[in-house]
XYZ file of C-alpha atoms in Angstrom:
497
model
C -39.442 -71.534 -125.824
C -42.230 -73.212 -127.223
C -44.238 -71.649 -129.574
C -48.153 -70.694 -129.471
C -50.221 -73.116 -131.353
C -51.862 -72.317 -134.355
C -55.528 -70.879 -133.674
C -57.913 -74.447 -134.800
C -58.926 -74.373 -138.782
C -62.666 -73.552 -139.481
C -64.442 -76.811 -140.459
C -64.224 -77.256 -144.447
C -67.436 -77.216 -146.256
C -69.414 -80.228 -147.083
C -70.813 -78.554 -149.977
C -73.235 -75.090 -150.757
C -77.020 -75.479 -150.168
C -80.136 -73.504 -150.668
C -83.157 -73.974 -148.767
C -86.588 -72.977 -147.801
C -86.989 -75.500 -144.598
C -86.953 -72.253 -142.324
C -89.598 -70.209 -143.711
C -91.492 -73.430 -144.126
C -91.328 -74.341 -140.766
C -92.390 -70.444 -139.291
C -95.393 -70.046 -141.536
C -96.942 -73.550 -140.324
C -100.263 -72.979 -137.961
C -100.302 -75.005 -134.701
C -101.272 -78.312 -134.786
C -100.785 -81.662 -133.010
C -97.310 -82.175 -134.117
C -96.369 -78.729 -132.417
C -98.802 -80.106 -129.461
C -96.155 -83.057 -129.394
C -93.083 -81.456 -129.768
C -93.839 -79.971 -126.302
C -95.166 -82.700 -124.364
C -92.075 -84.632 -125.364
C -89.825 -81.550 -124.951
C -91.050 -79.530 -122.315
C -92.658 -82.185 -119.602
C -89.188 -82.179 -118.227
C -89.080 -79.639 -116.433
C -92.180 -80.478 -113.992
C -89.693 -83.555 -113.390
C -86.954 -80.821 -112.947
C -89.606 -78.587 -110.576
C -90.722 -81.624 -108.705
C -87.286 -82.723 -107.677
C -86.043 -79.810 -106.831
C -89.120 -78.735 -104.608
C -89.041 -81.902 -102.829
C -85.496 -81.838 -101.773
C -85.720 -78.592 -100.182
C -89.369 -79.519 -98.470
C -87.321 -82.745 -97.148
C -84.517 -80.908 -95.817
C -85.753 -80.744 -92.291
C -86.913 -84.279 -92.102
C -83.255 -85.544 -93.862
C -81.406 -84.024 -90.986
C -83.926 -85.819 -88.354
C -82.891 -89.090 -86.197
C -84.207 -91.930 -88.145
C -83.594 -90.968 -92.029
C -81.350 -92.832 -92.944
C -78.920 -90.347 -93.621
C -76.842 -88.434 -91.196
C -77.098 -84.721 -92.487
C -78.026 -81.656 -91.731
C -80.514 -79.115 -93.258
C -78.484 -76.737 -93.848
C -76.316 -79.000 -95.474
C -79.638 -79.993 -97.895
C -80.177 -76.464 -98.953
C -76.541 -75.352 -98.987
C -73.766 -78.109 -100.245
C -76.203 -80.008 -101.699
C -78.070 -77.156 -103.899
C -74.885 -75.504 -104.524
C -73.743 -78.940 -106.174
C -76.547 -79.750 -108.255
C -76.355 -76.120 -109.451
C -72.583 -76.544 -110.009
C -73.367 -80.129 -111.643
C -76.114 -78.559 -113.723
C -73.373 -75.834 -115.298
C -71.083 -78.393 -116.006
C -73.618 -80.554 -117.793
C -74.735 -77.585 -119.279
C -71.289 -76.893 -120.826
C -70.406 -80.468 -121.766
C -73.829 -81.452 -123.464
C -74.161 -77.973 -125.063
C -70.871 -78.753 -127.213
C -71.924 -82.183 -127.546
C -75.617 -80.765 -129.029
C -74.248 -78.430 -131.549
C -71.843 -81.457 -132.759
C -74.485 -84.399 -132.882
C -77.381 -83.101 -133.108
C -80.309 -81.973 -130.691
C -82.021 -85.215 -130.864
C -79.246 -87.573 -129.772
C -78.742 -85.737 -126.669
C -81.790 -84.774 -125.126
C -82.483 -88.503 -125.235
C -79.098 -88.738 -123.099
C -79.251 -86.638 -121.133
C -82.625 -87.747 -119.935
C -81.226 -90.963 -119.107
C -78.373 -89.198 -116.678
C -81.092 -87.159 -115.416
C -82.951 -90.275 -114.586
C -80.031 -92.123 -113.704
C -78.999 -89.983 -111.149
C -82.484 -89.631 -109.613
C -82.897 -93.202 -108.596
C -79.149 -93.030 -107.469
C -80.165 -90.763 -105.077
C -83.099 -92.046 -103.815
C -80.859 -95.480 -102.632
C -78.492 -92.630 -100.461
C -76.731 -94.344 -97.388
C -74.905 -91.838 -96.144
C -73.979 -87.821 -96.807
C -71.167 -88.260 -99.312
C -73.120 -90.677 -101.951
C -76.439 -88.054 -101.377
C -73.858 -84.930 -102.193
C -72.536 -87.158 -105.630
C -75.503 -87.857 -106.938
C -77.148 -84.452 -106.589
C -74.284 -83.287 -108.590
C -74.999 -86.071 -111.334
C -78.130 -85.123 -111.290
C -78.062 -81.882 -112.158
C -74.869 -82.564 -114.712
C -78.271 -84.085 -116.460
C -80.555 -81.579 -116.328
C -77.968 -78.718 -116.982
C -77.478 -80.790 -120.429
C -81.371 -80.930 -121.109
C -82.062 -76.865 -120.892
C -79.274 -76.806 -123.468
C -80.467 -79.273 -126.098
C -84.207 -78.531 -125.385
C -84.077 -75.032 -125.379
C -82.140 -75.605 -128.948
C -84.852 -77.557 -130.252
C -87.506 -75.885 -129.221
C -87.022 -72.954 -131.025
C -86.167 -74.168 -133.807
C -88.913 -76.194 -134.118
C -92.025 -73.634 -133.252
C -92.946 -71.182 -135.691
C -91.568 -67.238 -134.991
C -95.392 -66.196 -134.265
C -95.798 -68.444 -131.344
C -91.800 -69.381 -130.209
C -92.448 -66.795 -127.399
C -95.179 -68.092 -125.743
C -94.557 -71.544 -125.826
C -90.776 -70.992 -124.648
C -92.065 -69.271 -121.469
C -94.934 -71.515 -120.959
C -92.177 -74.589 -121.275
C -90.180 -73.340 -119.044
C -92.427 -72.053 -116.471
C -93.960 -75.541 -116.603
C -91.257 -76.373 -113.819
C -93.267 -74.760 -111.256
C -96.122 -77.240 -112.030
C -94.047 -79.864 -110.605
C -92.640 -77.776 -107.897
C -96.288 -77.501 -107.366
C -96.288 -81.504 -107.691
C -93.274 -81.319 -105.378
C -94.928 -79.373 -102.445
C -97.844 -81.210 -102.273
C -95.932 -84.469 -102.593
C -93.676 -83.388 -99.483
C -96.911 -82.978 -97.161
C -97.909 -86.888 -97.941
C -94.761 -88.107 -98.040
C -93.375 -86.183 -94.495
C -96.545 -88.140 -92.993
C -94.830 -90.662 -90.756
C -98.921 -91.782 -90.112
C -97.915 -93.125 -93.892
C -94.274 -93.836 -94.586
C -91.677 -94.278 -92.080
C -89.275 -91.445 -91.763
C -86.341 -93.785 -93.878
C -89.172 -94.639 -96.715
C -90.739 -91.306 -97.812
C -88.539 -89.165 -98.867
C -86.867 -92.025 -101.036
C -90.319 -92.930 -102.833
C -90.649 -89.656 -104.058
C -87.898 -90.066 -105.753
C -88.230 -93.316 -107.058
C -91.652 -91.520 -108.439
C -89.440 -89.025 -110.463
C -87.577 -91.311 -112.147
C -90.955 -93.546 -112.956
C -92.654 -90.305 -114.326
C -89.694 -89.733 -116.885
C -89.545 -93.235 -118.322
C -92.766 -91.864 -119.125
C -91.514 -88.493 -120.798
C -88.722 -90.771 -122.374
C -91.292 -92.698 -124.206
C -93.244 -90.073 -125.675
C -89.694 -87.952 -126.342
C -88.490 -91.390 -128.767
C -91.140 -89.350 -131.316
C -90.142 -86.240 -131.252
C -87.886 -85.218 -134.361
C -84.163 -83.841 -134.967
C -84.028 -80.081 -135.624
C -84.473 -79.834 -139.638
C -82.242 -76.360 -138.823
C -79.305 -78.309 -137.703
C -79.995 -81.173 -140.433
C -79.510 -78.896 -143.255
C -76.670 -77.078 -141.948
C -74.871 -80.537 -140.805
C -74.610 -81.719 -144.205
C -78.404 -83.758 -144.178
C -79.848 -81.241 -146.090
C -82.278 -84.238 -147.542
C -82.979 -85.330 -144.240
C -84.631 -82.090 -143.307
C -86.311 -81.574 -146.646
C -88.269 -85.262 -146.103
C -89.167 -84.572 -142.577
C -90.592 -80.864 -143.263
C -92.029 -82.470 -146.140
C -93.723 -84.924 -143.953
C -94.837 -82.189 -141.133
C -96.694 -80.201 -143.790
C -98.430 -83.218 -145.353
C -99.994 -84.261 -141.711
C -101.066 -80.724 -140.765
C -102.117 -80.485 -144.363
C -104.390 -83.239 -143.991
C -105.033 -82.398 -139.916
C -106.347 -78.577 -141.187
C -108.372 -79.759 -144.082
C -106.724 -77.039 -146.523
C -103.430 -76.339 -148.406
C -100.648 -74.236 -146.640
C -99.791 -70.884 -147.209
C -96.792 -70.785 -150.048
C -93.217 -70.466 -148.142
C -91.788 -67.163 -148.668
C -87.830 -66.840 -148.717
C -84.806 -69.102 -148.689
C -81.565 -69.152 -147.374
C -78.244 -70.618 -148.558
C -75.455 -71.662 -146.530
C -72.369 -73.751 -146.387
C -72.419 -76.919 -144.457
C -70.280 -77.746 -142.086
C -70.343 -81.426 -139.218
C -68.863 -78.736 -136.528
C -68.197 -75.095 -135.826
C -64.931 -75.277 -133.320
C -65.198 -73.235 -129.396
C -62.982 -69.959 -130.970
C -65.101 -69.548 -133.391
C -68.068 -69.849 -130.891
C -66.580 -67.523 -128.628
C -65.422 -65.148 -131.201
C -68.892 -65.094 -132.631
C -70.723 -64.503 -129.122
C -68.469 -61.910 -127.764
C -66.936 -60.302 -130.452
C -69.637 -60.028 -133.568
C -72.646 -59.788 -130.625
C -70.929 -57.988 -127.377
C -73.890 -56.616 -126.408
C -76.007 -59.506 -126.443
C -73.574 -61.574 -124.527
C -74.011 -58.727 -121.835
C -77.336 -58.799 -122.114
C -77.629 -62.589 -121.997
C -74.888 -62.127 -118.458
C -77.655 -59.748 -116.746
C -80.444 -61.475 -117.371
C -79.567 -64.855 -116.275
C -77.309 -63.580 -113.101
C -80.462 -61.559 -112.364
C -82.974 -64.171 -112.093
C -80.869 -66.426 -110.587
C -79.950 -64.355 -107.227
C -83.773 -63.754 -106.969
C -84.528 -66.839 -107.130
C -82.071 -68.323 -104.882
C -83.117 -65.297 -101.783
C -86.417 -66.599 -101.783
C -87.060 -70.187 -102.722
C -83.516 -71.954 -101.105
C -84.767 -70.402 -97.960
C -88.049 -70.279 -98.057
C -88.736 -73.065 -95.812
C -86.261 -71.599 -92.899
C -87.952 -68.788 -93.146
C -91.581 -69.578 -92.765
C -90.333 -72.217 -89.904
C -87.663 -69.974 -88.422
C -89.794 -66.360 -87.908
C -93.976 -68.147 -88.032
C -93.719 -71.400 -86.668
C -94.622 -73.026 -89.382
C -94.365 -76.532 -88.787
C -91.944 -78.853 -91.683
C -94.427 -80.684 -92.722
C -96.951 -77.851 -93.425
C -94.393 -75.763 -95.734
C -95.460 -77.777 -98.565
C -98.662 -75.521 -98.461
C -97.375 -72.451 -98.504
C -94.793 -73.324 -101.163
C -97.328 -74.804 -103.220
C -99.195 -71.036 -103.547
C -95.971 -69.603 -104.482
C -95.356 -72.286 -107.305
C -98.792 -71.572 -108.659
C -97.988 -67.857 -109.128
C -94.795 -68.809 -110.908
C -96.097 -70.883 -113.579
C -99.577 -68.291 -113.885
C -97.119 -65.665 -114.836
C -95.890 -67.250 -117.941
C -98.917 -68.631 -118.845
C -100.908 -65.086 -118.920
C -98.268 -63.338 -119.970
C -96.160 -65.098 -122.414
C -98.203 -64.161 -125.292
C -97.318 -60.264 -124.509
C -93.768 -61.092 -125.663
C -94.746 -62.385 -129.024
C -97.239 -59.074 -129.038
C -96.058 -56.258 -127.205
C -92.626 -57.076 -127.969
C -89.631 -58.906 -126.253
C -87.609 -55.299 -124.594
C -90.711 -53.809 -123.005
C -91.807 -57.373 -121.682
C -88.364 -58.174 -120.494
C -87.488 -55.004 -118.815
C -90.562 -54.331 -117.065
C -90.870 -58.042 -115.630
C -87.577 -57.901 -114.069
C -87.572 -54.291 -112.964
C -91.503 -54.966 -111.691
C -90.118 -58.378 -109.708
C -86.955 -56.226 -108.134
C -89.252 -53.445 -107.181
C -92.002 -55.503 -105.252
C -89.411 -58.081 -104.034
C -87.643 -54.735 -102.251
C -91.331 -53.744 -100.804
C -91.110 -57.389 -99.465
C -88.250 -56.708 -97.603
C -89.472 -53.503 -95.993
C -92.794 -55.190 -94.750
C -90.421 -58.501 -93.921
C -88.093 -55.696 -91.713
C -91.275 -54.299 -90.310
C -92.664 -56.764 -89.019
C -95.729 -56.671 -90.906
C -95.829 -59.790 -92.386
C -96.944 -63.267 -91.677
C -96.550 -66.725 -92.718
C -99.782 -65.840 -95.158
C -99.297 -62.356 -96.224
C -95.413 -63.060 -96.939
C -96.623 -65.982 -98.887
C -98.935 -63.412 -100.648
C -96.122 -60.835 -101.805
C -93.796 -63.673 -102.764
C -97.008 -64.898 -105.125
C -96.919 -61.487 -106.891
C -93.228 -61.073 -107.245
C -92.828 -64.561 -108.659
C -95.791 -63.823 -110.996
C -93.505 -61.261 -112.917
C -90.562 -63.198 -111.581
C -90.712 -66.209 -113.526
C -92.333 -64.599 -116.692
C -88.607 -62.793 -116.969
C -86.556 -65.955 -115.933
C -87.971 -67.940 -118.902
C -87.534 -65.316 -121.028
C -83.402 -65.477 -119.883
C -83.452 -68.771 -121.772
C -85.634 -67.425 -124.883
C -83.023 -64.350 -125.471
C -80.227 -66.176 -125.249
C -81.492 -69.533 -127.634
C -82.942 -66.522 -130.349
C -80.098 -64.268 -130.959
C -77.365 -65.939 -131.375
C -76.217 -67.820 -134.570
C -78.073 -71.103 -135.107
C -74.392 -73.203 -134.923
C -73.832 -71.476 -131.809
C -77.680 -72.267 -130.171
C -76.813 -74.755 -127.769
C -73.696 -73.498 -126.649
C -75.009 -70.377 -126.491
C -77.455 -71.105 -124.227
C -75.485 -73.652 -122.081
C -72.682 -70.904 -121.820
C -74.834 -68.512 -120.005
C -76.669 -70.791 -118.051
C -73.599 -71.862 -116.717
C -72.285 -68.438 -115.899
C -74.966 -66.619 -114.847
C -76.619 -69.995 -112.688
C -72.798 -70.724 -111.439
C -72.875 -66.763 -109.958
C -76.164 -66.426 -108.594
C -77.085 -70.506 -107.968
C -73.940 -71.920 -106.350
C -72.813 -68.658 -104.457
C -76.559 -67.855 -104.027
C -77.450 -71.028 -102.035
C -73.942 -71.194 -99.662
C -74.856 -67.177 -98.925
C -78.640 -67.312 -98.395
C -78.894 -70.564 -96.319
C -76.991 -68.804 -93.787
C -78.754 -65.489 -94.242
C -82.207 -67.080 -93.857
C -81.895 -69.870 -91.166
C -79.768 -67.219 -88.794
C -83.255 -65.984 -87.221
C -81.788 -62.761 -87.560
C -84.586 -60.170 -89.340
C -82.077 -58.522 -90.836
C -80.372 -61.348 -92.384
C -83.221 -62.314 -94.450
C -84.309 -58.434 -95.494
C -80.583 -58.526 -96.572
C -81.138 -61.320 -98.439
C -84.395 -60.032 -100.280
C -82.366 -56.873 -101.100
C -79.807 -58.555 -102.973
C -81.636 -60.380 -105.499
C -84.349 -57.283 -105.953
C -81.255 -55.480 -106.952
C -79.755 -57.444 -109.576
C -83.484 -58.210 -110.775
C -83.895 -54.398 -111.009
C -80.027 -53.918 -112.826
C -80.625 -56.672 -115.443
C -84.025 -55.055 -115.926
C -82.328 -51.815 -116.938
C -79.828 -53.725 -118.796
C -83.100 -55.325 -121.217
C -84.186 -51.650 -121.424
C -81.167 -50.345 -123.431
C -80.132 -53.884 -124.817
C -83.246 -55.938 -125.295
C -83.359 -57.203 -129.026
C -86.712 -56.750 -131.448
C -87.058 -60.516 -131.834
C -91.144 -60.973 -131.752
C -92.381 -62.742 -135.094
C -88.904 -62.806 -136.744
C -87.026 -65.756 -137.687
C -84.013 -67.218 -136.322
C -81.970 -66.921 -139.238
C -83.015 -63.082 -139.521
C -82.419 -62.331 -135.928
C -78.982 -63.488 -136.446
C -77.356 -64.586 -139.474
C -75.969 -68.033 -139.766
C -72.269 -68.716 -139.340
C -72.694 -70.675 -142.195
C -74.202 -68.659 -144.651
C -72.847 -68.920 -148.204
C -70.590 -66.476 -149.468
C -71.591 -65.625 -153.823
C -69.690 -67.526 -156.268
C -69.955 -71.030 -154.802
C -71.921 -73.564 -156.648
C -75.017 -74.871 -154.713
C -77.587 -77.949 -154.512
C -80.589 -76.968 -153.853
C -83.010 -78.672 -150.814
């Protein structure tokens, strides 16, 4: 009988080092560098919104006679979503290991590229099979960018404002779903492009809008957090050095002295036991918390927007090419939320912002349903409640990726993050579309209130779950919010940085 392997060594030390480049970066005031960290960071996911959006406000005209493609609707909003979800966990997972290895930098340029890739891939589809591949490659890319962006992110905005500006990012995608909707309506118009031509341009206009994002993203820096802990130390100390010269300069005064410094033994790579050990065995309850949260927001998600179109057509009438419209209101309220009320969480606090969000979204979303099984609602007043639930709706899903890239260990970021996104998507977005695409194209009243019902619940559970579990992160830094892996035990001679 073979015996067990040994468990894998922890990485050896490269060497002790002490450093201010945290507190340095937290106490800086917003300037244009921050301004371009998120144009160059966060842009992506209108891209992500405005693919997404499209594909399910093309569904209907896909599965029509003269396409191009011989498919069915249902097999737009269920295979297909289910495998860019599915492609988007596994991307998540393989470019999340790859981000905490080689940096944030390296691959949220590449996985860009397979984003875009993959886009333009798709938009040359011939037939079902090559349509269904390169969804999946598709989101294999943009799985890989919420894990390397969401890493960077925060580690490059100061604590006062990391919040904000991580809901804001993230509830940017509904800007292009916006984009999306109202791109459907033009491009649907057979009084414009023919019914084979359309739906291909648009996109063919993703991919064109991030070369554009790609440019601008060629500026934006490597994390100074993971250069100093990945044995560049120097690295880091120049390019903080740099950043506090321009704003310096930008502001017109001096900054504020850095207060506090941390010391920590650098490593090139922290192996998956002692990521997994870290996440579920030093932090159990955040791992549960991070579960909830993103399992929560996911089901909700997927009961409305994968079948929102079958539902306004299926029950109102609404003609294909006129859901763009409605979907477009519904976007709006998703990305207002965020906006108004991401500065609450760096305010009020992250557990009473997190909890009531969710539990406020699973409460009105059940309402829904009740009017929905009345039938009290129509195309505009359904429109209407779905506004208001996605206002608090999509405040609480961005703040899924904020807890989970805040409190965990800074080795463990982008794993972190990619870890949960792929569980908690894989649960709610590739069982959530194959469930609800029958549920809401059945005609069936019932169906659909069933639907609702099932993501207002797990809204309303993971809401309860924040209450009890929710950490105090507002203002604090990274490092205090959870301790690097890496941080120096006494006796061990240091360099200073």
């Amino acid at each position: 009988m073979t015996p067990p392997a040994p468990p894998a060594p922890v990485p050896a030390s490269m060497g002790t080092i002490t450093t201010s480049v945290p507190s340095r970066l937290d106490r800086l005031p917003w300037s244009r560098w921050h301004w371009m960290i998120v144009i160059g960071l966060g842009t992506v996911w209108i891209l992500d919104g405005l693919e997404v959006t499209t594909v399910g406000n093309i569904a209907s005209r896909l599965s029509e006679d003269g396409s191009g493609l011989s498919i069915s609707s249902a097999q737009v909003t269920g295979v297909a979503a289910a495998l860019y979800v599915a492609g988007a966990c596994a991307g998540a997972l393989f470019f999340g290991w790859l981000t905490d290895r080689y940096g944030r930098k390296k691959l949220f340029m590449v996985t860009l590229v397979v984003y875009l890739a993959a886009t333009a891939l798709t938009a040359l589809s011939f037939d079902a099979w090559w349509f269904f591949t390169f969804r999946f490659l598709t989101g294999f890319g943009i799985g890989g960018e919420y894990a390397a962006i969401n890493s960077a992110i925060d580690e490059l905005i100061p604590a006062k404002f990391r919040g904000r500006v991580d809901l804001i990012i993230n509830g940017s995608y509904w800007l292009g779903a916006v984009g999306g909707a109202l791109l459907s309506i033009v491009m649907l118009n057979t009084d414009i492009f023919p019914k084979d031509v359309g739906w291909r341009l648009t996109f063919a206009l993703g991919v064109v809008l991030g070369l554009v994002v790609l440019l601008v993203r060629r500026h934006v820096p490597e994390s100074p957090r993971w250069q100093f802990i990945h044995g560049r130390g120097e690295d880091a100390d120049k390019l903080v050095t740099s950043v506090e010269q321009d704003i310096e300069r930008e502001k017109g005064r001096p900054l504020p002295r850095a207060e506090g410094e941390i010391t920590i033994e650098q490593r090139k790579s922290i192996g998956f036991g002692l990521i997994a050990q870290t996440v579920f065995r030093r932090y159990p309850k955040r791992a549960v918390l991070g579960l909830s949260l993103f399992i929560g927001q996911a089901f909700l998600y997927n009961a409305i927007t994968f079948g929102f179109g079958a539902i306004l057509t299926t029950f109102y009438d609404v003609p294909s090419g006129g859901t763009g419209y409605y979907f477009a209101v519904i976007a709006a309220g998703n990305f207002v939320g965020p906006l108004l009320l991401g500065k609450l969480f760096d305010t009020v606090g992250r557990k009473v912002m997190i909890s009531s969000t969710y539990l406020l979204s699973g409460v009105l979303l059940f309402g829904t349903a009740w009017l929905f099984g009345q039938g009290s609602l129509n195309a505009m007043t359904l429109t209407a409640c779905w506004c208001v639930v996605l206002f608090f709706a999509s405040a609480g899903a961005s703040s899924a990726y904020l807890t989970v890239s805040e409190i965990f260990p800074m080795e463990t970021r982008a794993m972190a993050i990619a870890f949960f996104y792929a569980l908690g998507t894989a649960a709610g977005g590739i069982s959530g579309p194959l469930v609800f695409a029958d549920l809401t194209s059945s005609g069936v009243v019932g169906d659909t209130v069933l639907a609702f019902q099932i993501g207002a619940a797990l809204m309303c559970a993971a809401g309860l779950v924040a209450a009890f579990l929710a950490v105090k992160a507002a203002g604090r830094s990274l490092e205090d919010i959870a301790a690097p892996l890496s941080t120096a035990s006494s006796g061990t001679s240091q360099k200073t940085a």
